[in-house]
Coordinates of N, CA and C in Angstrom, one line a residue:
M28 N 26.0 52.3 -37.5 CA 26.8 51.2 -36.9 C 26.6 51.2 -35.4
T29 N 26.6 52.4 -34.8 CA 26.4 52.5 -33.4 C 25.1 52.0 -33.0
D30 N 24.1 52.4 -33.8 CA 22.7 51.9 -33.5 C 22.6 50.4 -33.5
A31 N 23.3 49.8 -34.5 CA 23.3 48.3 -34.6 C 23.9 47.7 -33.4
V32 N 25.0 48.3 -32.9 CA 25.7 47.7 -31.8 C 24.8 47.8 -30.5
I33 N 24.2 49.0 -30.4 CA 23.3 49.2 -29.3 C 22.1 48.2 -29.3
S34 N 21.6 48.0 -30.5 CA 20.5 47.1 -30.7 C 20.9 45.6 -30.4
A35 N 22.1 45.2 -30.8 CA 22.6 43.9 -30.5 C 22.8 43.7 -29.1
G36 N 23.3 44.7 -28.4 CA 23.5 44.6 -26.9 C 22.2 44.5 -26.2
H37 N 21.2 45.3 -26.7 CA 19.9 45.2 -26.1 C 19.2 43.8 -26.3
D38 N 19.4 43.3 -27.5 CA 18.9 41.9 -27.7 C 19.5 40.9 -26.8
D39 N 20.8 41.0 -26.6 CA 21.6 40.1 -25.7 C 21.1 40.2 -24.3
E40 N 20.8 41.4 -23.9 CA 20.4 41.7 -22.5 C 19.0 41.1 -22.3
T41 N 18.1 41.3 -23.4 CA 16.8 40.8 -23.3 C 16.8 39.2 -23.2
A42 N 17.6 38.6 -24.0 CA 17.8 37.2 -24.0 C 18.2 36.6 -22.7
A43 N 19.2 37.4 -22.1 CA 19.7 37.0 -20.8 C 18.6 37.1 -19.7
E44 N 17.9 38.2 -19.8 CA 16.8 38.3 -18.8 C 15.7 37.3 -19.0
A45 N 15.4 36.9 -20.2 CA 14.4 35.9 -20.5 C 14.9 34.5 -19.9
A46 N 16.2 34.2 -20.1 CA 16.7 33.0 -19.6 C 16.7 32.9 -18.1
E47 N 17.1 34.1 -17.5 CA 17.0 34.1 -16.0 C 15.6 34.0 -15.5
R48 N 14.7 34.6 -16.2 CA 13.3 34.4 -15.7 C 12.8 33.0 -15.9
A49 N 13.2 32.4 -17.0 CA 12.8 31.0 -17.2 C 13.3 30.1 -16.1
I50 N 14.6 30.3 -15.7 CA 15.2 29.5 -14.6 C 14.5 29.8 -13.3
D51 N 14.2 31.0 -13.0 CA 13.5 31.3 -11.8 C 12.1 30.7 -11.7
E52 N 11.4 30.7 -12.9 CA 10.0 30.1 -12.9 C 10.1 28.6 -12.7
K53 N 11.1 27.9 -13.3 CA 11.3 26.5 -13.1 C 11.6 26.2 -11.6
T54 N 12.5 27.0 -11.0 CA 12.8 26.8 -9.6 C 11.6 27.0 -8.7
F55 N 10.8 28.0 -9.0 CA 9.6 28.2 -8.2 C 8.6 27.0 -8.3
G56 N 8.5 26.6 -9.6 CA 7.6 25.4 -9.8 C 8.1 24.2 -9.1
F57 N 9.4 24.0 -9.0 CA 10.0 22.8 -8.3 C 9.7 22.9 -6.8
W58 N 9.8 24.1 -6.3 CA 9.5 24.3 -4.8 C 8.0 23.9 -4.6
I59 N 7.1 24.2 -5.5 CA 5.7 23.8 -5.3 C 5.6 22.3 -5.3
Y60 N 6.3 21.7 -6.3 CA 6.3 20.2 -6.3 C 6.8 19.6 -5.0
L61 N 7.9 20.2 -4.4 CA 8.4 19.6 -3.2 C 7.4 19.8 -2.1
M62 N 6.7 20.9 -2.0 CA 5.7 21.1 -1.0 C 4.6 20.0 -1.1
S63 N 4.2 19.7 -2.4 CA 3.1 18.7 -2.6 C 3.7 17.4 -2.2
D64 N 4.9 17.1 -2.5 CA 5.5 15.8 -2.1 C 5.6 15.7 -0.6
A65 N 5.9 16.8 0.1 CA 6.0 16.8 1.6 C 4.6 16.5 2.1
I66 N 3.5 16.9 1.5 CA 2.2 16.6 2.0 C 1.9 15.1 1.8
I67 N 2.3 14.6 0.7 CA 2.1 13.1 0.4 C 2.8 12.3 1.5
F68 N 4.1 12.7 1.8 CA 4.8 11.9 2.8 C 4.2 12.1 4.2
A69 N 3.7 13.3 4.5 CA 3.0 13.6 5.8 C 1.8 12.7 5.9
L70 N 1.0 12.5 4.8 CA -0.1 11.6 4.9 C 0.3 10.1 5.1
L71 N 1.4 9.7 4.4 CA 1.9 8.4 4.6 C 2.4 8.1 6.0
F72 N 3.0 9.1 6.6 CA 3.5 9.0 8.0 C 2.2 8.9 8.9
A73 N 1.2 9.7 8.7 CA 0.0 9.6 9.5 C -0.7 8.3 9.4
T74 N -0.7 7.7 8.1 CA -1.3 6.4 7.9 C -0.5 5.3 8.7
F75 N 0.8 5.4 8.6 CA 1.6 4.5 9.3 C 1.4 4.5 10.8
V76 N 1.3 5.7 11.4 CA 1.0 5.9 12.8 C -0.3 5.2 13.2
V77 N -1.3 5.4 12.4 CA -2.6 4.7 12.7 C -2.5 3.2 12.5
M78 N -1.8 2.7 11.5 CA -1.8 1.3 11.2 C -0.7 0.5 12.0
S79 N 0.2 1.3 12.6 CA 1.4 0.6 13.3 C 1.0 -0.3 14.4
H80 N -0.2 -0.1 15.0 CA -0.7 -1.0 16.1 C -1.6 -2.1 15.6
N81 N -1.6 -2.4 14.3 CA -2.4 -3.4 13.7 C -1.6 -4.5 13.0
P82 N -0.8 -5.3 13.8 CA 0.0 -6.3 13.1 C -0.8 -7.5 12.7
A83 N -2.1 -7.6 13.1 CA -3.0 -8.7 12.7 C -2.4 -10.0 13.1
A84 N -1.8 -10.2 14.2 CA -1.2 -11.4 14.7 C -0.1 -11.9 13.8
G85 N 0.4 -10.9 13.0 CA 1.6 -11.3 12.2 C 2.9 -10.8 12.8
P86 N 4.0 -10.9 12.1 CA 5.3 -10.5 12.7 C 5.3 -9.0 13.2
A87 N 5.8 -8.8 14.3 CA 5.9 -7.5 14.9 C 7.2 -6.8 14.4
S88 N 7.2 -5.5 14.6 CA 8.3 -4.7 14.1 C 9.6 -5.0 14.7
H89 N 9.6 -5.3 16.0 CA 10.8 -5.6 16.7 C 11.5 -6.9 16.3
T90 N 10.7 -7.7 15.6 CA 11.3 -9.0 15.1 C 11.8 -8.8 13.6
L91 N 11.4 -7.7 13.0 CA 11.7 -7.5 11.6 C 12.8 -6.5 11.4
F92 N 12.9 -5.4 12.2 CA 13.8 -4.3 12.0 C 15.1 -4.7 12.7
R93 N 16.2 -4.3 12.1 CA 17.6 -4.6 12.6 C 18.3 -3.2 12.7
L94 N 18.7 -2.8 13.8 CA 19.3 -1.5 14.0 C 20.6 -1.4 13.2
P95 N 21.5 -2.3 13.2 CA 22.7 -2.2 12.4 C 22.5 -1.9 10.9
D96 N 21.5 -2.6 10.3 CA 21.2 -2.4 8.9 C 20.6 -1.1 8.7
T97 N 19.6 -0.7 9.5 CA 19.0 0.6 9.4 C 20.0 1.8 9.6
F98 N 20.9 1.6 10.5 CA 21.9 2.6 10.8 C 22.9 2.7 9.6
A99 N 23.2 1.6 9.0 CA 24.1 1.6 7.8 C 23.4 2.3 6.6
K100 N 22.1 2.1 6.4 CA 21.4 2.8 5.4 C 21.4 4.3 5.6
T101 N 21.2 4.6 6.9 CA 21.2 6.1 7.2 C 22.5 6.7 7.0
I102 N 23.6 6.0 7.3 CA 24.9 6.6 7.1 C 25.2 6.8 5.6
L103 N 24.7 5.8 4.8 CA 24.9 5.9 3.3 C 24.2 7.1 2.8
L104 N 22.9 7.3 3.2 CA 22.2 8.5 2.7 C 22.7 9.8 3.2
L105 N 23.2 9.8 4.4 CA 23.8 11.1 4.9 C 25.1 11.4 4.2
A106 N 25.8 10.3 3.9 CA 27.1 10.5 3.1 C 26.8 11.0 1.7
S107 N 25.7 10.5 1.1 CA 25.3 11.0 -0.2 C 24.9 12.5 -0.2
S108 N 24.3 12.9 0.9 CA 23.9 14.3 1.0 C 25.2 15.2 1.1
T109 N 26.2 14.7 1.8 CA 27.4 15.4 2.0 C 28.2 15.5 0.6
T110 N 28.2 14.4 -0.1 CA 28.9 14.4 -1.4 C 28.2 15.3 -2.4
L111 N 26.9 15.3 -2.3 CA 26.1 16.2 -3.2 C 26.4 17.7 -2.9
G112 N 26.5 17.9 -1.6 CA 26.8 19.3 -1.2 C 28.2 19.7 -1.7
C113 N 29.2 18.8 -1.7 CA 30.5 19.1 -2.3 C 30.4 19.3 -3.8
S114 N 29.5 18.6 -4.4 CA 29.3 18.8 -5.8 C 28.7 20.2 -6.1
T115 N 27.8 20.6 -5.3 CA 27.2 21.9 -5.4 C 28.3 23.0 -5.2
A116 N 29.2 22.8 -4.3 CA 30.3 23.7 -4.1 C 31.2 23.8 -5.3
A117 N 31.5 22.6 -5.8 CA 32.3 22.6 -7.0 C 31.7 23.3 -8.2
T118 N 30.3 23.1 -8.3 CA 29.6 23.7 -9.4 C 29.7 25.3 -9.3
A119 N 29.6 25.7 -8.0 CA 29.6 27.2 -7.8 C 30.9 27.8 -8.2
T120 N 32.0 27.1 -8.1 CA 33.3 27.6 -8.5 C 33.7 27.2 -9.9
G121 N 32.7 26.6 -10.7 CA 33.0 26.2 -12.1 C 33.9 25.0 -12.3
Q122 N 34.1 24.2 -11.3 CA 34.9 23.0 -11.4 C 34.2 21.8 -12.0
R123 N 34.2 21.7 -13.3 CA 33.3 20.7 -14.0 C 33.6 19.3 -13.6
W124 N 34.9 18.9 -13.7 CA 35.3 17.5 -13.4 C 35.1 17.2 -11.9
R125 N 35.4 18.1 -11.1 CA 35.1 17.9 -9.6 C 33.6 17.7 -9.4
T126 N 32.8 18.5 -10.1 CA 31.4 18.3 -9.9 C 31.0 16.9 -10.3
L127 N 31.5 16.4 -11.4 CA 31.2 15.1 -11.9 C 31.7 14.0 -10.9
A128 N 32.8 14.2 -10.3 CA 33.4 13.2 -9.4 C 32.5 13.1 -8.1
W129 N 32.0 14.3 -7.6 CA 31.2 14.2 -6.5 C 29.8 13.7 -6.8
L130 N 29.3 14.0 -8.0 CA 28.0 13.4 -8.4 C 28.2 11.8 -8.5
G131 N 29.3 11.4 -9.0 CA 29.5 9.9 -9.0 C 29.5 9.3 -7.6
A132 N 30.2 10.0 -6.7 CA 30.2 9.4 -5.3 C 28.8 9.4 -4.7
T133 N 28.0 10.5 -5.0 CA 26.6 10.5 -4.6 C 25.8 9.4 -5.1
F134 N 26.0 9.1 -6.4 CA 25.3 8.0 -7.0 C 25.6 6.7 -6.4
L135 N 26.9 6.4 -6.1 CA 27.3 5.2 -5.4 C 26.7 5.0 -4.1
F136 N 26.7 6.1 -3.3 CA 26.1 6.0 -1.9 C 24.6 5.8 -2.0
G137 N 23.9 6.5 -3.0 CA 22.5 6.3 -3.2 C 22.2 4.9 -3.6
L138 N 23.0 4.4 -4.5 CA 22.8 3.0 -5.0 C 22.9 2.0 -3.9
G139 N 23.9 2.2 -3.0 CA 24.0 1.3 -1.9 C 22.8 1.3 -1.0
F140 N 22.3 2.5 -0.8 CA 21.1 2.6 0.0 C 19.9 1.9 -0.6
V141 N 19.7 2.1 -1.9 CA 18.5 1.4 -2.6 C 18.7 -0.1 -2.5
T142 N 20.0 -0.6 -2.8 CA 20.2 -2.0 -2.7 C 19.9 -2.6 -1.4
M143 N 20.3 -1.9 -0.3 CA 20.0 -2.4 1.0 C 18.5 -2.4 1.3
E144 N 17.8 -1.4 0.8 CA 16.4 -1.3 0.9 C 15.6 -2.4 0.2
I145 N 16.1 -2.7 -1.0 CA 15.5 -3.8 -1.7 C 15.7 -5.2 -1.0
S146 N 16.9 -5.3 -0.5 CA 17.3 -6.5 0.2 C 16.4 -6.7 1.5
E147 N 16.2 -5.6 2.2 CA 15.3 -5.7 3.3 C 13.9 -6.1 2.9
F148 N 13.3 -5.5 1.9 CA 12.0 -5.8 1.5 C 11.9 -7.3 1.0
Y149 N 12.9 -7.7 0.3 CA 12.9 -9.1 -0.2 C 12.9 -10.1 1.0
G150 N 13.8 -9.8 2.0 CA 13.9 -10.6 3.2 C 12.6 -10.7 3.9
M151 N 12.0 -9.6 4.1 CA 10.7 -9.5 4.8 C 9.6 -10.3 4.1
A152 N 9.6 -10.1 2.8 CA 8.6 -10.8 2.0 C 8.8 -12.4 2.0
V153 N 10.0 -12.8 1.9 CA 10.3 -14.2 2.0 C 10.0 -14.8 3.3
A154 N 10.1 -14.0 4.4 CA 9.8 -14.5 5.7 C 8.3 -14.4 6.0
G155 N 7.5 -14.1 5.0 CA 6.0 -14.0 5.2 C 5.6 -12.7 5.8
A156 N 6.4 -11.7 5.7 CA 6.0 -10.3 6.3 C 5.9 -9.3 5.2
G157 N 5.2 -9.7 4.1 CA 5.0 -8.8 3.0 C 3.9 -7.8 3.3
P158 N 3.6 -6.9 2.4 CA 2.6 -5.8 2.6 C 1.2 -6.4 2.7
W159 N 1.0 -7.6 2.2 CA -0.3 -8.2 2.3 C -0.6 -8.8 3.6
R160 N 0.4 -8.9 4.5 CA 0.2 -9.6 5.8 C -0.6 -8.9 6.8
S161 N -0.5 -7.6 6.9 CA -1.2 -6.8 7.9 C -1.3 -5.3 7.5
G162 N -2.1 -4.6 8.2 CA -2.2 -3.2 8.0 C -0.9 -2.5 8.3
F163 N -0.2 -2.9 9.4 CA 1.1 -2.3 9.8 C 2.1 -2.5 8.7
L164 N 2.2 -3.7 8.1 CA 3.2 -4.0 7.1 C 2.8 -3.3 5.8
S165 N 1.5 -3.2 5.5 CA 1.1 -2.5 4.3 C 1.5 -1.0 4.4
A166 N 1.3 -0.4 5.5 CA 1.6 1.0 5.7 C 3.1 1.2 5.7
F167 N 3.9 0.3 6.3 CA 5.3 0.3 6.3 C 5.9 0.3 4.8
F168 N 5.5 -0.7 4.1 CA 6.0 -0.9 2.7 C 5.6 0.3 1.8
T169 N 4.4 0.9 2.1 CA 4.0 2.0 1.3 C 4.9 3.2 1.5
L170 N 5.1 3.5 2.8 CA 5.9 4.7 3.2 C 7.3 4.5 2.8
V171 N 8.0 3.5 3.2 CA 9.4 3.3 2.9 C 9.6 3.0 1.4
G172 N 8.7 2.3 0.8 CA 8.8 2.0 -0.6 C 8.6 3.2 -1.5
T173 N 7.8 4.1 -1.1 CA 7.6 5.4 -1.8 C 8.9 6.2 -1.7
H174 N 9.5 6.2 -0.5 CA 10.8 6.9 -0.4 C 11.9 6.3 -1.2
A175 N 12.0 5.0 -1.2 CA 13.0 4.3 -2.0 C 12.8 4.5 -3.5
T176 N 11.5 4.6 -3.9 CA 11.2 4.9 -5.3 C 11.7 6.3 -5.7
H177 N 11.5 7.3 -4.8 CA 12.0 8.6 -5.0 C 13.5 8.6 -5.1
V178 N 14.2 7.9 -4.2 CA 15.7 7.8 -4.3 C 16.1 7.2 -5.6
S179 N 15.4 6.2 -6.1 CA 15.7 5.6 -7.4 C 15.6 6.6 -8.5
I180 N 14.5 7.4 -8.5 CA 14.4 8.5 -9.5 C 15.5 9.5 -9.4
G181 N 15.9 9.8 -8.2 CA 17.1 10.6 -8.0 C 18.3 10.1 -8.6
L182 N 18.5 8.8 -8.5 CA 19.7 8.2 -9.1 C 19.7 8.3 -10.6
V183 N 18.5 8.1 -11.2 CA 18.4 8.4 -12.7 C 18.7 9.8 -13.0
W184 N 18.2 10.7 -12.2 CA 18.5 12.1 -12.4 C 20.0 12.5 -12.3
I185 N 20.6 11.8 -11.4 CA 22.1 12.1 -11.2 C 22.8 11.6 -12.5
V186 N 22.5 10.5 -13.0 CA 23.1 10.0 -14.2 C 22.9 11.0 -15.4
L187 N 21.6 11.4 -15.5 CA 21.3 12.3 -16.6 C 22.0 13.7 -16.4
S188 N 22.1 14.1 -15.2 CA 22.8 15.4 -14.9 C 24.3 15.2 -15.2
G189 N 24.9 14.1 -14.9 CA 26.3 13.9 -15.2 C 26.6 13.9 -16.7
C190 N 25.7 13.3 -17.4 CA 25.8 13.3 -18.9 C 25.7 14.7 -19.4
E191 N 24.8 15.5 -18.9 CA 24.6 16.9 -19.3 C 25.8 17.7 -19.0
V192 N 26.3 17.6 -17.8 CA 27.5 18.3 -17.4 C 28.7 18.0 -18.3
T193 N 28.8 16.7 -18.7 CA 29.9 16.2 -19.6 C 29.8 16.9 -21.0
S194 N 28.6 16.9 -21.5 CA 28.4 17.3 -22.9 C 28.2 18.8 -23.0
R195 N 27.6 19.5 -22.0 CA 27.3 20.9 -22.1 C 28.0 21.8 -21.2
G196 N 28.7 21.2 -20.2 CA 29.5 22.1 -19.3 C 28.5 22.6 -18.2
L197 N 29.0 23.7 -17.5 CA 28.2 24.2 -16.4 C 27.6 25.6 -16.8
N198 N 26.8 25.5 -17.9 CA 26.1 26.7 -18.3 C 24.9 27.0 -17.3
P199 N 24.3 28.2 -17.3 CA 23.3 28.5 -16.3 C 22.1 27.5 -16.2
F200 N 21.7 27.0 -17.4 CA 20.6 26.0 -17.3 C 21.0 24.7 -16.7
V201 N 22.2 24.2 -16.9 CA 22.7 23.0 -16.3 C 22.8 23.2 -14.8
V202 N 23.4 24.4 -14.4 CA 23.6 24.7 -13.0 C 22.2 24.7 -12.3
S203 N 21.2 25.3 -13.0 CA 19.9 25.4 -12.3 C 19.3 24.0 -12.1
R204 N 19.5 23.1 -13.1 CA 19.0 21.7 -12.9 C 19.8 21.0 -11.8
L205 N 21.0 21.3 -11.7 CA 21.8 20.7 -10.5 C 21.3 21.2 -9.2
Y206 N 20.9 22.5 -9.2 CA 20.4 23.1 -8.0 C 19.1 22.4 -7.6
R207 N 18.2 22.2 -8.5 CA 17.0 21.5 -8.2 C 17.2 20.0 -7.8
L208 N 18.2 19.4 -8.4 CA 18.6 18.0 -8.0 C 19.0 18.0 -6.5
G209 N 19.7 19.0 -6.1 CA 20.2 19.1 -4.8 C 19.0 19.3 -3.8
L210 N 18.0 20.2 -4.2 CA 16.8 20.3 -3.4 C 16.1 19.0 -3.2
F211 N 15.9 18.3 -4.3 CA 15.2 17.0 -4.3 C 15.9 16.0 -3.4
W212 N 17.2 15.9 -3.5 CA 18.0 14.9 -2.8 C 18.0 15.2 -1.3
H213 N 18.3 16.4 -1.0 CA 18.3 16.8 0.5 C 17.0 16.6 1.1
F214 N 15.9 16.9 0.3 CA 14.6 16.7 0.8 C 14.4 15.2 1.2
L215 N 14.8 14.3 0.3 CA 14.7 12.9 0.6 C 15.5 12.4 1.8
V216 N 16.6 13.1 2.0 CA 17.4 12.8 3.2 C 16.7 13.2 4.5
I217 N 16.0 14.3 4.4 CA 15.2 14.8 5.6 C 14.1 13.8 5.8
V218 N 13.4 13.4 4.8 CA 12.3 12.4 4.9 C 12.8 11.1 5.5
W219 N 14.0 10.7 5.1 CA 14.5 9.4 5.7 C 14.9 9.6 7.2
I220 N 15.4 10.7 7.6 CA 15.6 11.0 9.0 C 14.3 10.8 9.8
G221 N 13.2 11.3 9.2 CA 11.9 11.1 9.8 C 11.5 9.7 9.9
I222 N 11.8 8.9 8.8 CA 11.4 7.5 8.8 C 12.3 6.8 9.8
F223 N 13.6 7.1 9.9 CA 14.5 6.4 10.8 C 14.0 6.7 12.3
S224 N 13.7 8.0 12.5 CA 13.4 8.4 13.9 C 12.0 7.9 14.4
F225 N 11.0 7.9 13.5 CA 9.6 7.6 13.9 C 9.1 6.2 13.5
V226 N 9.8 5.6 12.5 CA 9.3 4.3 12.1 C 10.2 3.2 12.6
Y227 N 11.5 3.3 12.4 CA 12.5 2.2 12.8 C 12.8 2.3 14.3
L228 N 13.4 3.4 14.7 CA 14.0 3.5 16.0 C 13.1 3.2 17.2
P229 N 11.9 3.8 17.2 CA 11.0 3.4 18.4 C 10.7 1.9 18.5
E230 N 10.6 1.3 17.3 CA 10.3 -0.2 17.3 C 11.4 -1.1 17.7
I231 N 12.7 -0.5 17.5 CA 13.8 -1.3 17.8 C 14.3 -1.2 19.2
L232 N 14.2 0.0 19.8 CA 14.7 0.3 21.1 C 13.7 -0.2 22.2

């Protein structure tokens, strides 16, 4: 009887160690993904810098970019980063419904950002300033569009995470996925700060 109890305890410990190792491996793999994504955005930034002086007699950036709109988008994304941080704090203390509430707020802020981004792209295209117009606009749409696509993927991830928290609770695997979601989202916020600082702001001021 004692040997059976010891064996069962050993099996439970082995399973826990295997689960923890699996979580660590996924987290490590995700860090590698983020580094590769950072390289992609660095290349897109470099391309934009090279092409930014090639408007091809088309619309210039100072006639296309509007500081109030860009500032509003920045505030929305920064707010989403804050609410996701609050969600992480709620997760750490095991507060399931508070985690969901903050995830919902993050989703709404992110959705507002993407909506404004799509509106900007549409307005530029209607005004004849689409990506086909010049090298500058092609580089701009590629860089900012890639970021907006990432944010859209993040929104889908938030919805799926919310469903998982609702159905499975805050078990270690769910918490690890929420942690990786946080890494991904905060990374996108950092990239946007770079876009705001080096793409929009110099051309507006």
